[in-house]
Coordinates of C-alpha atoms in Angstrom, one line a residue:
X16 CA 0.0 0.0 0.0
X17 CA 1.3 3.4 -0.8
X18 CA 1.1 6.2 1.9
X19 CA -1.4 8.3 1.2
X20 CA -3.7 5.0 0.9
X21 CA -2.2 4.1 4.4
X22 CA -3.3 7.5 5.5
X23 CA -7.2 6.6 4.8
X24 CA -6.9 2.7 6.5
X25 CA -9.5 2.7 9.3
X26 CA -7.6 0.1 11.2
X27 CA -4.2 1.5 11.3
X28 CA -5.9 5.6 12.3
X29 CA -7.6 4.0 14.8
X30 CA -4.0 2.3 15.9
X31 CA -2.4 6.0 16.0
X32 CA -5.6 7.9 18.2
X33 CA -5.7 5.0 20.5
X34 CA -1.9 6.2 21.4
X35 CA -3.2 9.8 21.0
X36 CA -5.6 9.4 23.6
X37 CA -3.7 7.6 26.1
X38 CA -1.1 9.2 28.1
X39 CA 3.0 7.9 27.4
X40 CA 3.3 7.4 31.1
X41 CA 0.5 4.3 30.4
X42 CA 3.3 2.6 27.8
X43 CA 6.3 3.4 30.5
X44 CA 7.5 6.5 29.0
X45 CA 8.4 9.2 31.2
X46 CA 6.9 12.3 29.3
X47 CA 3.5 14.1 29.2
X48 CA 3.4 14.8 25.8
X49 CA 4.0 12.4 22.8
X50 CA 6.7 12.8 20.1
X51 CA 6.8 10.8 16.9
X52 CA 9.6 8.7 17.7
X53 CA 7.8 7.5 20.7
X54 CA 4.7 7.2 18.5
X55 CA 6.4 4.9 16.0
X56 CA 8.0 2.8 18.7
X57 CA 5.0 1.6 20.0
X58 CA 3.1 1.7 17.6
X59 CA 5.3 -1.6 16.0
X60 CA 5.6 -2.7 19.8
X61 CA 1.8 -3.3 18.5
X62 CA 2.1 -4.8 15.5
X63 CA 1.5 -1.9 13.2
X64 CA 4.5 -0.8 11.3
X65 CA 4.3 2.7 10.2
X66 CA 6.5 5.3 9.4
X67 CA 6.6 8.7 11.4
X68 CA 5.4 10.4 8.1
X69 CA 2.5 8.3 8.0
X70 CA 1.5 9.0 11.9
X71 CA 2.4 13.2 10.8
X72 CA 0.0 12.7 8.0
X73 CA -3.0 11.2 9.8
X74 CA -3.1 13.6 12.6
X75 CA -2.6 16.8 10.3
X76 CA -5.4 14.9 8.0
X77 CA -8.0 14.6 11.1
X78 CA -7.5 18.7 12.5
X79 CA -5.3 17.4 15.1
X80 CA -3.2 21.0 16.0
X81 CA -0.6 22.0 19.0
X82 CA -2.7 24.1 21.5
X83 CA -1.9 25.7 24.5
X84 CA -4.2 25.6 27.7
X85 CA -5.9 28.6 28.6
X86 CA -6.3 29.3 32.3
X87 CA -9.6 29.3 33.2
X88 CA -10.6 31.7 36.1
X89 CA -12.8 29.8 38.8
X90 CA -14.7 30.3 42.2
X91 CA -15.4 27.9 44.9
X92 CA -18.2 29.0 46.4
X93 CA -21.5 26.8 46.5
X94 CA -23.3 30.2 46.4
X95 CA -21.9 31.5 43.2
X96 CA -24.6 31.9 41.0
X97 CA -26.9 33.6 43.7
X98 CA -24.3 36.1 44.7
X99 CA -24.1 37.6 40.9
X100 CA -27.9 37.3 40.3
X101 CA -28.3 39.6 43.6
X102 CA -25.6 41.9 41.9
X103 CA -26.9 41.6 38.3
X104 CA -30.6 42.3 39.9
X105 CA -29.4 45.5 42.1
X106 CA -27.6 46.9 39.4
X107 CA -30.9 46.4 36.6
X108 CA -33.0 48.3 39.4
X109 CA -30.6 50.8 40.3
X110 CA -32.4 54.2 40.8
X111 CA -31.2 57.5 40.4
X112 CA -30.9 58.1 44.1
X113 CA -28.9 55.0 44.8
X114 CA -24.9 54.5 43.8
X115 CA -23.5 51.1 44.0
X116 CA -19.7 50.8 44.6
X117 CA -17.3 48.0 43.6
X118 CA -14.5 48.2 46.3
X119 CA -10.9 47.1 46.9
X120 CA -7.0 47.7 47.4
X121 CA -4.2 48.3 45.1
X122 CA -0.7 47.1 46.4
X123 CA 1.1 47.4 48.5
X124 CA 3.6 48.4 46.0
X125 CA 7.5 49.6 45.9
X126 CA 7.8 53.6 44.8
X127 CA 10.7 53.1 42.6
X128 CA 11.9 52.6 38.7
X129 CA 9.6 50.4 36.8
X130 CA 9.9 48.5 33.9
X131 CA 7.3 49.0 30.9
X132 CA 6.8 49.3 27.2
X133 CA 7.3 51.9 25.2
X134 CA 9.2 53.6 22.2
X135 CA 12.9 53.6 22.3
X136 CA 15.6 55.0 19.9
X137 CA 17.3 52.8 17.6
X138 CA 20.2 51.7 19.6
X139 CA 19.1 52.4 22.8
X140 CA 18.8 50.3 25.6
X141 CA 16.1 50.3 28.1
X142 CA 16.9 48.6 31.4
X143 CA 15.6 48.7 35.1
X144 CA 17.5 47.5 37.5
X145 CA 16.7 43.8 39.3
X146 CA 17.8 45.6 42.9
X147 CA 16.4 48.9 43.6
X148 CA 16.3 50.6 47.3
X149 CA 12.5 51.4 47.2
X150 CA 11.2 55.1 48.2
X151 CA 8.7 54.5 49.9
X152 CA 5.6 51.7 49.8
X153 CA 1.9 52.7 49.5
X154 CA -1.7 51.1 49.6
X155 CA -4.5 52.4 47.6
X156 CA -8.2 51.8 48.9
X157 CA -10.2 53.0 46.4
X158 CA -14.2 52.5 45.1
X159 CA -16.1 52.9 41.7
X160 CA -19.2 53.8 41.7
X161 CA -20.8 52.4 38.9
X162 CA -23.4 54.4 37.7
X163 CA -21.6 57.4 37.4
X164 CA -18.6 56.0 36.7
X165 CA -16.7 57.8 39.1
X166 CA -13.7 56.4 41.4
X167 CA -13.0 57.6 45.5
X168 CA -9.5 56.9 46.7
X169 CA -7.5 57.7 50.0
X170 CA -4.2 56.3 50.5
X171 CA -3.9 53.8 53.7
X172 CA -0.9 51.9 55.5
X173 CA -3.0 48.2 55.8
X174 CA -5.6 45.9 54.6
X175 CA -7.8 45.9 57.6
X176 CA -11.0 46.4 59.2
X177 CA -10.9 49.7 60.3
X178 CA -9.4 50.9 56.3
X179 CA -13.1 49.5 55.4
X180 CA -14.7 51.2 57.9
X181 CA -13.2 54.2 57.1
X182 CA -13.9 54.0 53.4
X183 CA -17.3 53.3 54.1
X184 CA -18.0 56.9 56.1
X185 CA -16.1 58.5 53.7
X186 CA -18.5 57.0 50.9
X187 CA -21.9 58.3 53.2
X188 CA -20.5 61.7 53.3
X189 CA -19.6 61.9 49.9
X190 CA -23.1 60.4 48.7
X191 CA -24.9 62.0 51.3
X192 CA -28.1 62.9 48.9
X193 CA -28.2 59.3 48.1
X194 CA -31.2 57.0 49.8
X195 CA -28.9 53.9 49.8
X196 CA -25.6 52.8 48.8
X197 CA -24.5 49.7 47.9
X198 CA -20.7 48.3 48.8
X199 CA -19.5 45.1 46.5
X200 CA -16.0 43.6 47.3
X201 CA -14.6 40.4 47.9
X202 CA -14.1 37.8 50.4
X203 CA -10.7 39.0 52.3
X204 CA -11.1 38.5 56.0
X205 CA -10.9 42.5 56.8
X206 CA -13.9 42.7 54.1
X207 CA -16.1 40.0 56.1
X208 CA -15.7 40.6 59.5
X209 CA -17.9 41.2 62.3
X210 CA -16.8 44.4 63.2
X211 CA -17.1 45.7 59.8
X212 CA -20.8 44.0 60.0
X213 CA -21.8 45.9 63.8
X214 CA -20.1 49.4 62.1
X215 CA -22.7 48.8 59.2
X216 CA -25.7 48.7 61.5
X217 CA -24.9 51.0 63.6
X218 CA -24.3 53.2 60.5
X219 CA -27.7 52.3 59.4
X220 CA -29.4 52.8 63.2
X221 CA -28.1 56.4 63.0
X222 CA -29.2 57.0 59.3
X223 CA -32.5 58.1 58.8
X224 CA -32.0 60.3 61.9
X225 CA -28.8 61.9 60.7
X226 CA -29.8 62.1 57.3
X227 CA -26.9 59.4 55.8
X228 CA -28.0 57.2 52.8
X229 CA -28.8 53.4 54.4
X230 CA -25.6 50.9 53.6
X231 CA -26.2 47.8 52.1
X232 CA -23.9 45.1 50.9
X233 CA -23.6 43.0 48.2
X234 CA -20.4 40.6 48.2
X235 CA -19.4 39.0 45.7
X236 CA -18.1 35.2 45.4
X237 CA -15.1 33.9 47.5
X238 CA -12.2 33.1 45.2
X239 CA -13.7 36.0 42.2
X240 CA -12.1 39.1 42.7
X241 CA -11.4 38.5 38.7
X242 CA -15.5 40.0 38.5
X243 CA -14.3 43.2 41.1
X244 CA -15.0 45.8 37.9
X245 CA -12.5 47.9 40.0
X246 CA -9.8 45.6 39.1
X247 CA -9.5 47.0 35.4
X248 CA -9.7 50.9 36.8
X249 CA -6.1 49.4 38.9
X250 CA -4.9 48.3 35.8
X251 CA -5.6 51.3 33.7
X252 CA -3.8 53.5 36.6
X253 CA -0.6 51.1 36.3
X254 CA -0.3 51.2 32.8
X255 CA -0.7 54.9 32.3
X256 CA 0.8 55.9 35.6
X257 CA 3.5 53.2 37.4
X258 CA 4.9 51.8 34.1
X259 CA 8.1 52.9 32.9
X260 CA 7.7 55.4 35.8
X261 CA 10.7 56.5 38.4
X262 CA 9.5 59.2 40.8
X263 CA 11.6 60.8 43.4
X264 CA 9.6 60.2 46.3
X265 CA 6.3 58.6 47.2
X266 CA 4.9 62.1 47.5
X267 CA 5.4 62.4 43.5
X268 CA 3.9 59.0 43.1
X269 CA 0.5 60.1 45.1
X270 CA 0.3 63.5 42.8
X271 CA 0.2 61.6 40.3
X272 CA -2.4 59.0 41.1
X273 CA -4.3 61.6 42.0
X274 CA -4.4 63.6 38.8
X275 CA -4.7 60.5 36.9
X276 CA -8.1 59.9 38.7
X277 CA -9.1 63.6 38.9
X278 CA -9.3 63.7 35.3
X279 CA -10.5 60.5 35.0
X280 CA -13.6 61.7 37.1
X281 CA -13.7 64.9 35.6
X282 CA -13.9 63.0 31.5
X283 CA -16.4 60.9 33.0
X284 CA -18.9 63.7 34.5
X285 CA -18.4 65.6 31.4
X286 CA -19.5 62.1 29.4
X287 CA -22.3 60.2 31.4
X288 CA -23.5 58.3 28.1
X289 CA -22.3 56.6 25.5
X290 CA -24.1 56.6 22.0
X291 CA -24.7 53.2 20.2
X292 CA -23.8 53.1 16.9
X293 CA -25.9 50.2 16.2
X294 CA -27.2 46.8 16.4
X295 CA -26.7 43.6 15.6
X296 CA -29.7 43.8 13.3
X297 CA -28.3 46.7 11.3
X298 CA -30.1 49.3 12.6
X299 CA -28.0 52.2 12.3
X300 CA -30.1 54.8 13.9
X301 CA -27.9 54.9 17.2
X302 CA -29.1 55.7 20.5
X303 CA -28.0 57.3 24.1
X304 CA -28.1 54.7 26.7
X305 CA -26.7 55.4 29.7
X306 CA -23.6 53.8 31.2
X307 CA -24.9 51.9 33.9
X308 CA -27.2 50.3 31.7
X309 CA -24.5 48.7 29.2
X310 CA -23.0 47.9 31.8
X311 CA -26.3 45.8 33.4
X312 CA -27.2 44.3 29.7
X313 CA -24.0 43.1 29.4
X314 CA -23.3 41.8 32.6
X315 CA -26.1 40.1 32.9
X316 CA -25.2 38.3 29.3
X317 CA -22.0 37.4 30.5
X318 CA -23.1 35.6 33.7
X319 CA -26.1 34.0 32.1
X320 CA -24.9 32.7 28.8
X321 CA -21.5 32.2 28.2
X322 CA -20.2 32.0 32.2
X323 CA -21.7 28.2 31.9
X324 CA -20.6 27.6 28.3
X325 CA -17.6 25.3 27.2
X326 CA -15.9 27.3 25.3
X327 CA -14.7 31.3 24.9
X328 CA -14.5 32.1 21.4
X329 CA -18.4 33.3 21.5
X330 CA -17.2 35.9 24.5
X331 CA -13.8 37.1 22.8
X332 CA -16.0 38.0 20.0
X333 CA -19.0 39.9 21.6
X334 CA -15.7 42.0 23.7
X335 CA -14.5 42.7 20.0
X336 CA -18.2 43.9 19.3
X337 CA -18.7 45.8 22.2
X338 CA -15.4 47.8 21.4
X339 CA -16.6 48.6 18.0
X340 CA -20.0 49.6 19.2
X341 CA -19.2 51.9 22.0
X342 CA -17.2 54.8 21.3
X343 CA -15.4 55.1 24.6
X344 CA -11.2 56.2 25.4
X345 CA -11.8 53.9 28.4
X346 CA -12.4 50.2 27.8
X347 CA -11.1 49.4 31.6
X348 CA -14.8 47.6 32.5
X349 CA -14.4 45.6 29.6
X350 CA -10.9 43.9 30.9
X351 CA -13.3 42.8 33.6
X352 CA -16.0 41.6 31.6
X353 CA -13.6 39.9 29.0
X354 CA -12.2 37.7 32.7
X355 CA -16.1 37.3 33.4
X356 CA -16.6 35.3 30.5
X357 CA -13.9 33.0 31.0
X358 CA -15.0 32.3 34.6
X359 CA -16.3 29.1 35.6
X360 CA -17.4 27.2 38.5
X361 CA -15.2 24.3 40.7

């Protein structure tokens, strides 16, 4: 038989994908992956005697391709699902008298020369040195409020309790004309703890007589900070602000974290809506919907379609659409919902 008649025998393809399937360690060799030589070696330990062309051949002919494994982002908590339809359902009835904050830390981090990427002479090197004597260390507790898009931030020396506490008075006073608030973080001890719980109701005792906006949580799943929307506004800061950075002091490093979300509040009140420029039934009309909204619609998508589906290729696409759709200079949510739809369940 010639090889490319070889190539179509039933008998001697089902020979080869028997091997395929079955790790090496099962025919005592010590690998994880296969290699032809090892494929033609025991495939005439079998009785079949084939040439490594003719194994190339058959797996190339039947779509066989060299992938590598994506890292899938995962939560163990039983409670999973109900913890993001109570999000996705506060957010869809968000009124205009309510804010709802996704909350969390950035760092600590070293104040000292960073490496990044950017444009360089030809010829020129760009190096950071592997030891640096830091400047200084610092901590940045910070919360987005989602409907309007707009970020609060103080600068602290630990992750504890008394940091959220003091975030969350901070957050009544600055949303005092609000009716409720709503505070979304993780499940870090400091975020969970009793004290943090009592401070809460005895916020809430004192409210209505005070005149504070009632406080209300709404955590999300243990082990999913990857759905924490804040997350992407931390990475949008360290791109644009630490990388490639070498400030003189720590004092440099705050004014500049501060003017980077300054005007990042500042674009954002100045643009509270973002105009469609379409659907995906070609209507072309466009139409202003409101941040928050997207945000909800698409969430919502996320977690009830694709979160449970097999693969990601349908959710890579619809971030590709989204970015065509929207015409925004800030895509940081969408790093978020892009991890969302790679999320799965233990």
């Amino acid at each position: 038989m010639n090889a490319r008649r070889k190539s179509q025998d039933d008998r001697i393809r089902q020979a080869v994908f028997a091997l395929l399937h079955s790790p090496p360690s099962a025919h005592g060799i010590n690998r994880t992956t296969w290699k032809m030589t090892d494929l033609q070696r025991i495939s005439r330990q079998q009785g079949q005697s084939i040439s490594r062309d003719l194994i190339s051949a058959i797996i190339e002919d039947s779509g066989f391709k060299w992938r590598k494994a994506r890292i899938v982002l995962t939560s163990s908590d039983p409670n999973y699902q109900a913890k993001i339809e109570t999000i996705v359902k506060i957010l869809s009835e968000l009124k205009n008298d309510e804010a709802f904050f996704s909350i969390d830390e950035f760092g600590p981090f070293a104040v000292k020369k960073r490496a990044g990427r950017k444009r360089v002479a030809p010829g020129e090197d760009y190096t950071v040195p592997q030891q640096q004597k830091s400047k200084g260390n610092l901590i940045i507790k910070a919360a987005l409020e989602r409907s309007r898009n707009q970020v609060t931030h103080f600068y602290s020396n630990k992750k504890n309790t008394q940091e959220m506490i003091k975030i969350m008075d901070l957050l009544r006073i600055q949303y005092r004309n609000c009716t409720t608030i709503y505070l979304s973080w993780d499940a870090a001890s400091w975020h969970i703890s009793q004290d943090l719980t009592m401070h809460v109701k005895q916020r809430n005792d004192e409210a209505l007589t005070e005149g504070y906006p009632i406080v209300k949580t709404a955590p999300l799943p243990v082990g999913a900070q990857f759905l924490n929307v804040i997350e992407s506004v931390f990475s949008g800061m360290a791109r644009a602000i630490l990388h490639n950075s070498d400030y003189c002091s720590v004092e440099a490093a705050k004014d500049a974290i501060d003017r980077y979300y300054a005007e990042r509040n500042e674009y954002f009140r100045a643009h509270p809506i973002i105009r469609e420029q379409g659907t995906r039934s070609g209507d072309k009309s466009g139409s202003e919907v409101n941040f928050t909204r997207v945000i909800i619609v698409k969430i919502a998508s996320f977690v009830g379609e694709w979160l449970q589906s097999d693969g990601t290729d349908e959710a890579e696409d619809a971030i590709v659409d989204l970015k065509k759709r929207w015409r925004n200079p800030d895509f940081e949510w969408l790093l978020t919902a892009s991890a969302m739809t790679t999320a799965r369940r233990l």
